[in-house]
mmCIF file of C-alpha atoms in Angstrom:
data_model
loop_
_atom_site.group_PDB
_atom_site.id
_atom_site.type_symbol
_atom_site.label_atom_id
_atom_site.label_comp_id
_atom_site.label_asym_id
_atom_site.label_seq_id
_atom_site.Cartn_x
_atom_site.Cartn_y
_atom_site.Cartn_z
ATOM 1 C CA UNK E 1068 -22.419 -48.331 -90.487
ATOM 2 C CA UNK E 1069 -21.209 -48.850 -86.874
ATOM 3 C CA UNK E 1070 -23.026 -46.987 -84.322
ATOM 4 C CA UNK E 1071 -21.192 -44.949 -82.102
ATOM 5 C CA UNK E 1072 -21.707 -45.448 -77.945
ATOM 6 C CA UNK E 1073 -23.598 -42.529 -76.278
ATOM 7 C CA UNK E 1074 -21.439 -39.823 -74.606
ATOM 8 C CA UNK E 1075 -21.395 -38.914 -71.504
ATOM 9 C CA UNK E 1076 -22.058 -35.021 -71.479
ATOM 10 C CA UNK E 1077 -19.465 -32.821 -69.774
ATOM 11 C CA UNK E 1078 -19.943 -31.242 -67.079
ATOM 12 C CA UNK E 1079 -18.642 -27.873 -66.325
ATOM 13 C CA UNK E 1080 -17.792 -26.310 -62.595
ATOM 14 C CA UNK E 1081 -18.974 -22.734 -62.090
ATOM 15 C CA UNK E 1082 -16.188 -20.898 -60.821
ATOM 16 C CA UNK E 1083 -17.780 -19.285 -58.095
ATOM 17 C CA UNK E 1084 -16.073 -16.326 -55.878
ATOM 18 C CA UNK E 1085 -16.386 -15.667 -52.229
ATOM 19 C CA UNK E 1086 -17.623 -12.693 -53.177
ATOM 20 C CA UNK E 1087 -20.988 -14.262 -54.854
ATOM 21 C CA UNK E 1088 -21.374 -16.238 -51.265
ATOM 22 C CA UNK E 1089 -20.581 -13.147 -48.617
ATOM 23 C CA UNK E 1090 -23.009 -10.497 -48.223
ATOM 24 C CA UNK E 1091 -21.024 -6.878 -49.265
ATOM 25 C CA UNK E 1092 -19.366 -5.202 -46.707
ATOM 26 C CA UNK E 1093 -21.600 -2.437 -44.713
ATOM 27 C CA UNK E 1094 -20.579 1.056 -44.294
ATOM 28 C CA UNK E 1095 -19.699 2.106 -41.040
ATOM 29 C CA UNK E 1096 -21.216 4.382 -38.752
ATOM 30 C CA UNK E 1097 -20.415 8.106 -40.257
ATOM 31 C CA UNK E 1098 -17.984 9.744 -38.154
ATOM 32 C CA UNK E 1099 -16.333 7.031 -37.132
ATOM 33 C CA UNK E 1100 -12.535 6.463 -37.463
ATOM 34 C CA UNK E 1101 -9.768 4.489 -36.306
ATOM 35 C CA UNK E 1102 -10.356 5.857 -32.044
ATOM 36 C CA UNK E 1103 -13.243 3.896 -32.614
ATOM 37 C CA UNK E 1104 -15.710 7.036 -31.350
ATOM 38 C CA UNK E 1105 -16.432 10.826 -32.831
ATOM 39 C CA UNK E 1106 -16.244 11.839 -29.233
ATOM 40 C CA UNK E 1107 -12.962 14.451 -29.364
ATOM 41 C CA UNK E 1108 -12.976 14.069 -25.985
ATOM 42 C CA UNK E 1109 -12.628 10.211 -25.947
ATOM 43 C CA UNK E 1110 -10.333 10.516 -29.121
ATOM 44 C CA UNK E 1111 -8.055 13.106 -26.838
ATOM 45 C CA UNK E 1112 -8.001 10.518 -24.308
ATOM 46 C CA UNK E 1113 -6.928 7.528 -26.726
ATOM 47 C CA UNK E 1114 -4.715 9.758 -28.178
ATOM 48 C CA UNK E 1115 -2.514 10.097 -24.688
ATOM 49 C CA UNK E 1116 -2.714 6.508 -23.916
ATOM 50 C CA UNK E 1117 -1.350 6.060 -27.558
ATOM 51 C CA UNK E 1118 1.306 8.224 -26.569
ATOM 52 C CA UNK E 1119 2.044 7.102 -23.112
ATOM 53 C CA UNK E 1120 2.108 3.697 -24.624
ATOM 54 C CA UNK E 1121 4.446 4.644 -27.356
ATOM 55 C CA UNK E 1122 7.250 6.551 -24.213
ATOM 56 C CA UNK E 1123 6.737 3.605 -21.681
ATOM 57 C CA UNK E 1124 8.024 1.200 -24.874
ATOM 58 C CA UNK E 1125 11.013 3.619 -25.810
ATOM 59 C CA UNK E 1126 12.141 3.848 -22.640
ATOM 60 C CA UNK E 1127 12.034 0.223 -21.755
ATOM 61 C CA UNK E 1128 13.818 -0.124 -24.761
ATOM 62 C CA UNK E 1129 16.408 1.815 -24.008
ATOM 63 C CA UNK E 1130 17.015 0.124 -20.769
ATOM 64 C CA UNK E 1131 17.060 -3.206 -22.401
ATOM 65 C CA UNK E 1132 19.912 -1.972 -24.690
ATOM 66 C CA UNK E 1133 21.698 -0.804 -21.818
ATOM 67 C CA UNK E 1134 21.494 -3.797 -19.558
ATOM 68 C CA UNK E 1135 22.889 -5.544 -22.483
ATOM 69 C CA UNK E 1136 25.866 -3.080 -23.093
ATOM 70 C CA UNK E 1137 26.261 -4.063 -19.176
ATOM 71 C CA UNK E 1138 27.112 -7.588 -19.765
ATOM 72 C CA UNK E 1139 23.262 -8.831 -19.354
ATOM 73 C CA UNK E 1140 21.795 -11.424 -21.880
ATOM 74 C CA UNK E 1141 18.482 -9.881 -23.456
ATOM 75 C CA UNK E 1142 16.185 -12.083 -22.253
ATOM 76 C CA UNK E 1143 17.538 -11.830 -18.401
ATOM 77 C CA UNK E 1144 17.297 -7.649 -18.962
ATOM 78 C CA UNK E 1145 13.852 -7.899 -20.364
ATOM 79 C CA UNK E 1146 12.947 -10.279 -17.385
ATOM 80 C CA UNK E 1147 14.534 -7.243 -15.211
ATOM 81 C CA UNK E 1148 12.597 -5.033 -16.805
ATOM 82 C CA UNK E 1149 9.053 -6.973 -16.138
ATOM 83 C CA UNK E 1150 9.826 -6.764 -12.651
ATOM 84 C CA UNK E 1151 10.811 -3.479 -12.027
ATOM 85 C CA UNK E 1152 7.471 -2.677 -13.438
ATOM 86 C CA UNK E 1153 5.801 -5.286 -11.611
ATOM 87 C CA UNK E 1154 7.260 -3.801 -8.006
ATOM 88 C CA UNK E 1155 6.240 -0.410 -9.293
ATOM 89 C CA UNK E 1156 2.231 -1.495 -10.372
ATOM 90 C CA UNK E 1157 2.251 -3.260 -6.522
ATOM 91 C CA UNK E 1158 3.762 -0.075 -5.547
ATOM 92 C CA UNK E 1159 1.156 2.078 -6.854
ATOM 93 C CA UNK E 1160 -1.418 0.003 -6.100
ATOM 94 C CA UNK E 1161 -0.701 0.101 -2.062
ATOM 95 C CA UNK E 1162 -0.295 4.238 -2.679
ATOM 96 C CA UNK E 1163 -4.499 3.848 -4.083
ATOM 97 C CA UNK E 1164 -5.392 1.613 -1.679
ATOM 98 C CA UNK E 1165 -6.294 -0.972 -4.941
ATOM 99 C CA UNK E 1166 -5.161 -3.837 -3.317
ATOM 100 C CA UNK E 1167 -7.651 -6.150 -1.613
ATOM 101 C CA UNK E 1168 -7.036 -7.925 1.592
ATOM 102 C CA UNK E 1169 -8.112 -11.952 2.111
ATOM 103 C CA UNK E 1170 -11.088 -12.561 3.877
ATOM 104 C CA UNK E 1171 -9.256 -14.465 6.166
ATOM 105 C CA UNK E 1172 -7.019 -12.143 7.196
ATOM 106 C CA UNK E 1173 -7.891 -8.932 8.412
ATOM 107 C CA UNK E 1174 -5.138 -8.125 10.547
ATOM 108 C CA UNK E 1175 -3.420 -4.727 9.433
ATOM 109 C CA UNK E 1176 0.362 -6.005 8.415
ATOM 110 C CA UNK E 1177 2.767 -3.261 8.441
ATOM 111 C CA UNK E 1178 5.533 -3.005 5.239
ATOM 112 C CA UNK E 1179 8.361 -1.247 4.192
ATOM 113 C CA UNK E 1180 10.222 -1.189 0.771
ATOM 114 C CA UNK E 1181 13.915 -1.565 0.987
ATOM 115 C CA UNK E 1182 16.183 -0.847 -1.716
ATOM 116 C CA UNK E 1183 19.600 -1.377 -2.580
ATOM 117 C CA UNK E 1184 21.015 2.188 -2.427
ATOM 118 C CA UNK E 1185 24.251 1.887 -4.581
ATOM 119 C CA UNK E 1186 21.983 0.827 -7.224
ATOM 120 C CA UNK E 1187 18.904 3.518 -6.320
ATOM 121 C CA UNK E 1188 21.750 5.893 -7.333
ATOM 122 C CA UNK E 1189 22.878 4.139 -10.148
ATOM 123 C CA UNK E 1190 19.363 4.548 -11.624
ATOM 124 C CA UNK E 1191 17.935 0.621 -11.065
ATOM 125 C CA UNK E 1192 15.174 -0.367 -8.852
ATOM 126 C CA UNK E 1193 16.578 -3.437 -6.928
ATOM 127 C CA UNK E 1194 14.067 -3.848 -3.749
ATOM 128 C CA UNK E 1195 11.300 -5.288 -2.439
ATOM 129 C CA UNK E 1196 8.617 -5.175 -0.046
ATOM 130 C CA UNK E 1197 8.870 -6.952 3.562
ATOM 131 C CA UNK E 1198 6.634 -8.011 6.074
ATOM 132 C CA UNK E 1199 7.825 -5.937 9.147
ATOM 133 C CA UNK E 1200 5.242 -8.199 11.401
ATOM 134 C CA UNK E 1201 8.176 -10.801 11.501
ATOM 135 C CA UNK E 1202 10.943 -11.433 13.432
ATOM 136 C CA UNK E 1203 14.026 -9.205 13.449
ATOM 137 C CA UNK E 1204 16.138 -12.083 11.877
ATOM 138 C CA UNK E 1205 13.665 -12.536 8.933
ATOM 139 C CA UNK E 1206 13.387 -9.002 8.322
ATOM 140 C CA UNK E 1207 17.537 -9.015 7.856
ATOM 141 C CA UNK E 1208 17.665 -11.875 5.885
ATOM 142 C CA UNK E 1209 14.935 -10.080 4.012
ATOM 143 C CA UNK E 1210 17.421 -7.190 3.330
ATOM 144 C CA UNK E 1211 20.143 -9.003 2.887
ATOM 145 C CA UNK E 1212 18.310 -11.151 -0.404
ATOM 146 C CA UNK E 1213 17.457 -8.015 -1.787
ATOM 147 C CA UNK E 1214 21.394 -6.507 -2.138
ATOM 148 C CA UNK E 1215 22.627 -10.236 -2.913
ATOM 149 C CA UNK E 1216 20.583 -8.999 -6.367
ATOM 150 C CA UNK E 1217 22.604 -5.711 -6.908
ATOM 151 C CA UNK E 1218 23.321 -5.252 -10.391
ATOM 152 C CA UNK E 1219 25.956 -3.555 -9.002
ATOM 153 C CA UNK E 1220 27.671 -6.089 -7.581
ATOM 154 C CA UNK E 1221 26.847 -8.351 -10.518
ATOM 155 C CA UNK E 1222 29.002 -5.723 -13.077
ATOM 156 C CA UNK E 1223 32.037 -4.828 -10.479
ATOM 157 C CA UNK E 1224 32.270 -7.334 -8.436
ATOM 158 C CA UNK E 1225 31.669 -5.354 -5.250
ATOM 159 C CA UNK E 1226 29.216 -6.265 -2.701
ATOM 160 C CA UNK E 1227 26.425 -4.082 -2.357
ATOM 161 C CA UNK E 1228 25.776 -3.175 1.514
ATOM 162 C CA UNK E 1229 23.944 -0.071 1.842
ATOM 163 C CA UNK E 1230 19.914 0.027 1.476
ATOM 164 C CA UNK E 1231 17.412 2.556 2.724
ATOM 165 C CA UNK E 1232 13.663 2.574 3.056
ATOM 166 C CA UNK E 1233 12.181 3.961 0.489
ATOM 167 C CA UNK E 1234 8.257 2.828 1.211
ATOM 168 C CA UNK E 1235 6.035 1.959 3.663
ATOM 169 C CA UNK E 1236 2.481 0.621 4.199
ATOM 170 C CA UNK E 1237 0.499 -0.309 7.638
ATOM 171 C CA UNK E 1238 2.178 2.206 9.925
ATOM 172 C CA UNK E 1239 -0.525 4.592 10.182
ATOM 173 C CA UNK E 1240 0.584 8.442 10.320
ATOM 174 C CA UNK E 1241 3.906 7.231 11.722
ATOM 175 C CA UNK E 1242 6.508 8.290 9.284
ATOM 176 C CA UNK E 1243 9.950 6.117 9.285
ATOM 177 C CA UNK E 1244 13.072 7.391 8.980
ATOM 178 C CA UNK E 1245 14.831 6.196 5.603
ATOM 179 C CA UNK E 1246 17.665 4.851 7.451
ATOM 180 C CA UNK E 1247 15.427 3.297 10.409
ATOM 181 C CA UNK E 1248 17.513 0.797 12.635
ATOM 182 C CA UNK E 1249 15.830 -2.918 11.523
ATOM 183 C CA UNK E 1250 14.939 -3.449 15.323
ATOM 184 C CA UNK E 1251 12.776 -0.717 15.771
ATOM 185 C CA UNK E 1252 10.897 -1.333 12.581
ATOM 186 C CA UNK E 1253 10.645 -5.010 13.734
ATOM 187 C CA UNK E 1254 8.778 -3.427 16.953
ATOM 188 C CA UNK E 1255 6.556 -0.964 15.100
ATOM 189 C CA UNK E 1256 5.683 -3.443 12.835
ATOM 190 C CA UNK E 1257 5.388 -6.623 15.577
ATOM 191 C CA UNK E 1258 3.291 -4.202 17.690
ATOM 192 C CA UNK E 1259 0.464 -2.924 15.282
ATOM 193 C CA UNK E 1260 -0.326 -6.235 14.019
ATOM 194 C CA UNK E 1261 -0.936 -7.150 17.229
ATOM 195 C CA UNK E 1262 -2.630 -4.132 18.893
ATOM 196 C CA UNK E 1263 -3.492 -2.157 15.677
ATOM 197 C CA UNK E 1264 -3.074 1.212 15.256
ATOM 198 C CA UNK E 1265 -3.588 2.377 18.351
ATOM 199 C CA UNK E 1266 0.022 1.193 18.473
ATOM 200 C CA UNK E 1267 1.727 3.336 15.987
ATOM 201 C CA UNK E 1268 -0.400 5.905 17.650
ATOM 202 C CA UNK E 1269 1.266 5.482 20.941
ATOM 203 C CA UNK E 1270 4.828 5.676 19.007
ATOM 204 C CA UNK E 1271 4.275 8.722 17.522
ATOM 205 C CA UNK E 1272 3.444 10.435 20.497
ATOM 206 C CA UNK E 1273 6.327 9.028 22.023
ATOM 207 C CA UNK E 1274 9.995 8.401 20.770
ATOM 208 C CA UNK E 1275 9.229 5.655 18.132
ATOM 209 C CA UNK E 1276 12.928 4.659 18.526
ATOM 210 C CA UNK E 1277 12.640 3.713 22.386
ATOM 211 C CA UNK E 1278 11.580 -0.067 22.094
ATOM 212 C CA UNK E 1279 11.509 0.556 25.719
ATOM 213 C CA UNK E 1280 8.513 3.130 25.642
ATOM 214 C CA UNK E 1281 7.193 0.925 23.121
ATOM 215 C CA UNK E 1282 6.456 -2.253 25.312
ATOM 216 C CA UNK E 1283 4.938 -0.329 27.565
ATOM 217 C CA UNK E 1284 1.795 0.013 25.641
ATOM 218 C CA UNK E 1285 -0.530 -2.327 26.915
ATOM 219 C CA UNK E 1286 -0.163 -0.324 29.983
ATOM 220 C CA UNK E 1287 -0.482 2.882 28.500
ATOM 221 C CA UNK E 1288 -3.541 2.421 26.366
ATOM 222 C CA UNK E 1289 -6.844 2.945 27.992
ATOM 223 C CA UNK E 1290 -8.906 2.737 25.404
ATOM 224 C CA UNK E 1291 -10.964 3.964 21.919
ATOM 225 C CA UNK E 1292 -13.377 6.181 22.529
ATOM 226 C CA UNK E 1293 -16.214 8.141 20.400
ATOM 227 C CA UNK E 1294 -14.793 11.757 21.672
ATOM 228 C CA UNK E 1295 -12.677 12.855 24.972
ATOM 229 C CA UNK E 1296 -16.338 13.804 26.243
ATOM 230 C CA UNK E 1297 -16.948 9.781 25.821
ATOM 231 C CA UNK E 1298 -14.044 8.933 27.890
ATOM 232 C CA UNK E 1299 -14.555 11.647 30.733
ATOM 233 C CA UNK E 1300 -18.073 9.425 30.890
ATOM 234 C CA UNK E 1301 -16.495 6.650 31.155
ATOM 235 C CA UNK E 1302 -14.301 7.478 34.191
ATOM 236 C CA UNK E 1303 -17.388 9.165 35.859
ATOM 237 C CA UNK E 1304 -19.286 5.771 35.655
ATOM 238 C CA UNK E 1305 -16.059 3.778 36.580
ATOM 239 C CA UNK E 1306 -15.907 6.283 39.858
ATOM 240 C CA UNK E 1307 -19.501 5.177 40.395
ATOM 241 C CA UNK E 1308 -20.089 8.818 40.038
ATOM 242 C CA UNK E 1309 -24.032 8.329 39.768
ATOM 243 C CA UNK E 1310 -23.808 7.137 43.208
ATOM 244 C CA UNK E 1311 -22.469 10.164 44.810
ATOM 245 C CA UNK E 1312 -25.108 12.556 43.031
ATOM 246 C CA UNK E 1313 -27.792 10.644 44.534
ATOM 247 C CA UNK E 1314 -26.967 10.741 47.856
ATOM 248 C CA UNK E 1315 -27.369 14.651 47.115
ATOM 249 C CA UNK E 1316 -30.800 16.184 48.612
ATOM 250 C CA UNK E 1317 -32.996 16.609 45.322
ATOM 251 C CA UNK E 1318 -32.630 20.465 45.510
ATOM 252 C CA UNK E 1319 -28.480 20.269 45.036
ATOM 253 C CA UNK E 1320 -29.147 17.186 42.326
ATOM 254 C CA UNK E 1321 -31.347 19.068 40.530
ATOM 255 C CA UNK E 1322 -28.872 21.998 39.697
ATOM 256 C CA UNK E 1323 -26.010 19.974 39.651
ATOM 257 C CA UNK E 1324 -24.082 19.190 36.168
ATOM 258 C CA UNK E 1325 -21.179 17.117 35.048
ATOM 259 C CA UNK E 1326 -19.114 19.146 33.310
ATOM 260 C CA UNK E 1327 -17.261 16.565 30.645
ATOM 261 C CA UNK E 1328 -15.269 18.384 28.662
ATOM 262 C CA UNK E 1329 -14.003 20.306 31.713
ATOM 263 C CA UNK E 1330 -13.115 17.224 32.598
ATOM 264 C CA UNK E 1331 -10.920 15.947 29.850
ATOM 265 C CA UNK E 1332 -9.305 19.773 29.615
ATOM 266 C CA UNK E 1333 -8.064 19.079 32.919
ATOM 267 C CA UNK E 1334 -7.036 15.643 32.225
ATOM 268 C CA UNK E 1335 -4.935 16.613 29.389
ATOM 269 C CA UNK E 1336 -3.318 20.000 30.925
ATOM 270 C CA UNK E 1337 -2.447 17.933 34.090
ATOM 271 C CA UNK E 1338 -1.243 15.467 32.326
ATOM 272 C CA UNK E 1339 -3.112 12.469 33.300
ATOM 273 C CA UNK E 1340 -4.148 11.148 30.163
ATOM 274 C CA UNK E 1341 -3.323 12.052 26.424
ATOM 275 C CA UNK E 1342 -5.504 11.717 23.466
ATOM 276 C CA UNK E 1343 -4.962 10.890 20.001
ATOM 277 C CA UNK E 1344 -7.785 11.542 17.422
ATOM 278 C CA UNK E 1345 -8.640 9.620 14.386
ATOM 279 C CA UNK E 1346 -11.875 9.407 12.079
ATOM 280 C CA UNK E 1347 -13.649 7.188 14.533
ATOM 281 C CA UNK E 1348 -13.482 9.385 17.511
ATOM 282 C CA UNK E 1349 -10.014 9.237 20.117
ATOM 283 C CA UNK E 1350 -7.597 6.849 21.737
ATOM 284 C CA UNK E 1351 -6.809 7.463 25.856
ATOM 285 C CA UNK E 1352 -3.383 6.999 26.683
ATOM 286 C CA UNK E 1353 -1.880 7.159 30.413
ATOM 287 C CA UNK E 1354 -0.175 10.205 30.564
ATOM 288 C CA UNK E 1355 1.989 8.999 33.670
ATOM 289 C CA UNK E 1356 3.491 5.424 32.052
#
């Protein structure tokens, strides 16, 4: 009888699932549902952005389709589309005051948006901001990049040549005109970088427009002061005013006052000197220049 080899025994894999090796899933917080909180005023909240969301992506839709019936390619309208909403975030940013200023340069540098008007009217935002601190032939060529991007011009073949102002930013409470001449923004803006806004100050109280007026600021401005009664001291001490009450016999110095904001009344209704206020007190202007 021939004996058979020993066999090798078998050996059988346990099919295992994942389910043996991961702990079950935990219940979530009761409550809870897909805004994430129980909150209904947090839900509310969610709910609007969900909605906001859901408008801002139909209507950029809708432009994309008809920048496309226009003769654009989709990807150059949805790159059109990115930066409109770019210049608008920037735009609202400078309206809240969001947008933080270098370290190194703390000078205040006056703006203006420009846009092209045929297409303003047409319904497309083709503009720009530009630095108004620069020279007049900057700021034109400035202009003159912004309609050499009409959309306008790009469907008809006509050259887009009217813009407007449609923004500004640095010019203090000095309000320009949407049609502004280029040449007197270039002086506002040339003038408060330098001198601040003490500057647009002195335009507003004068014709803005008259770059002549306008040069004659460093002569005009006496000064920032904490109030008009500040500035009244100031003259008195520049008169050497102290001086004069001394050489008073003690019984007249005694009794005798300065009368400050006498002082400035008379200043102003003469004519003399003109004041602007602002939260940190008042600028002095010569009233006579």
């Amino acid at each position: 009888m021939t004996a058979r080899p020993p066999q090798t025994p078998t050996l059988r894999r346990k099919e295992v699932s994942m389910s043996e090796h991961l702990p079950p899933p935990q219940p979530g917080p009761e409550g809870v549902n897909s805004y994430g909180t129980d909150d209904p005023e947090e839900q509310a909240q969610i709910e609007a952005a969900r909605t906001a969301a859901a408008e801002e992506r139909r209507a950029n839709r809708a432009k994309l389709e008809r920048y496309v019936s226009y003769g654009l390619n989709e990807e150059d309208a949805q790159g059109l589309i990115e930066h409109e909403q770019m210049l608008k975030d920037r735009r609202d940013a400078v309206a809240a005051g969001q947008l933080e200023q270098g370290e190194a340069d703390k000078r205040i540098r006056p703006r203006i948006y420009v846009r092209s008007l045929v297409d303003h009217t047409e319904g497309h935002d083709i503009g720009d901001w530009i630095d108004a601190s620069r020279d007049l032939e900057d700021i034109q060529r400035d202009v003159q990049s912004i309609l050499s991007r009409s959309l306008h011009a790009h469907w008809t073949g006509e050259p887009a040549e009217e813009w407007a102002i449609h923004d500004q930013d640095g010019f203090g409470s000095l309000t320009l005109h949407e049609y502004e001449s280029l040449d007197v923004v270039c002086a506002l803006g040339k003038g408060i970088a330098e001198h601040g806004l003490p500057f647009a100050a002195w335009a507003e109280i004068n014709d803005a427009t008259d770059i002549y007026t306008l040069n004659r600021f460093e002569a005009a401005y006496f000064g920032a002061y904490d109030s008009r009664e500040a500035y009244a001291e100031h003259v008195f001490e520049e008169m050497e005013g102290e001086k004069e009450l001394e050489a008073l016999p003690d019984w007249v110095r005694d009794v005798v006052r300065v009368d400050y904001e006498r002082m400035t009344h008379e200043m102003e209704t003469s004519g003399e000197v003109r004041f602007v206020d602002h939260p940190g007190g008042v600028w002095a202007f010569n009233g006579r220049v």
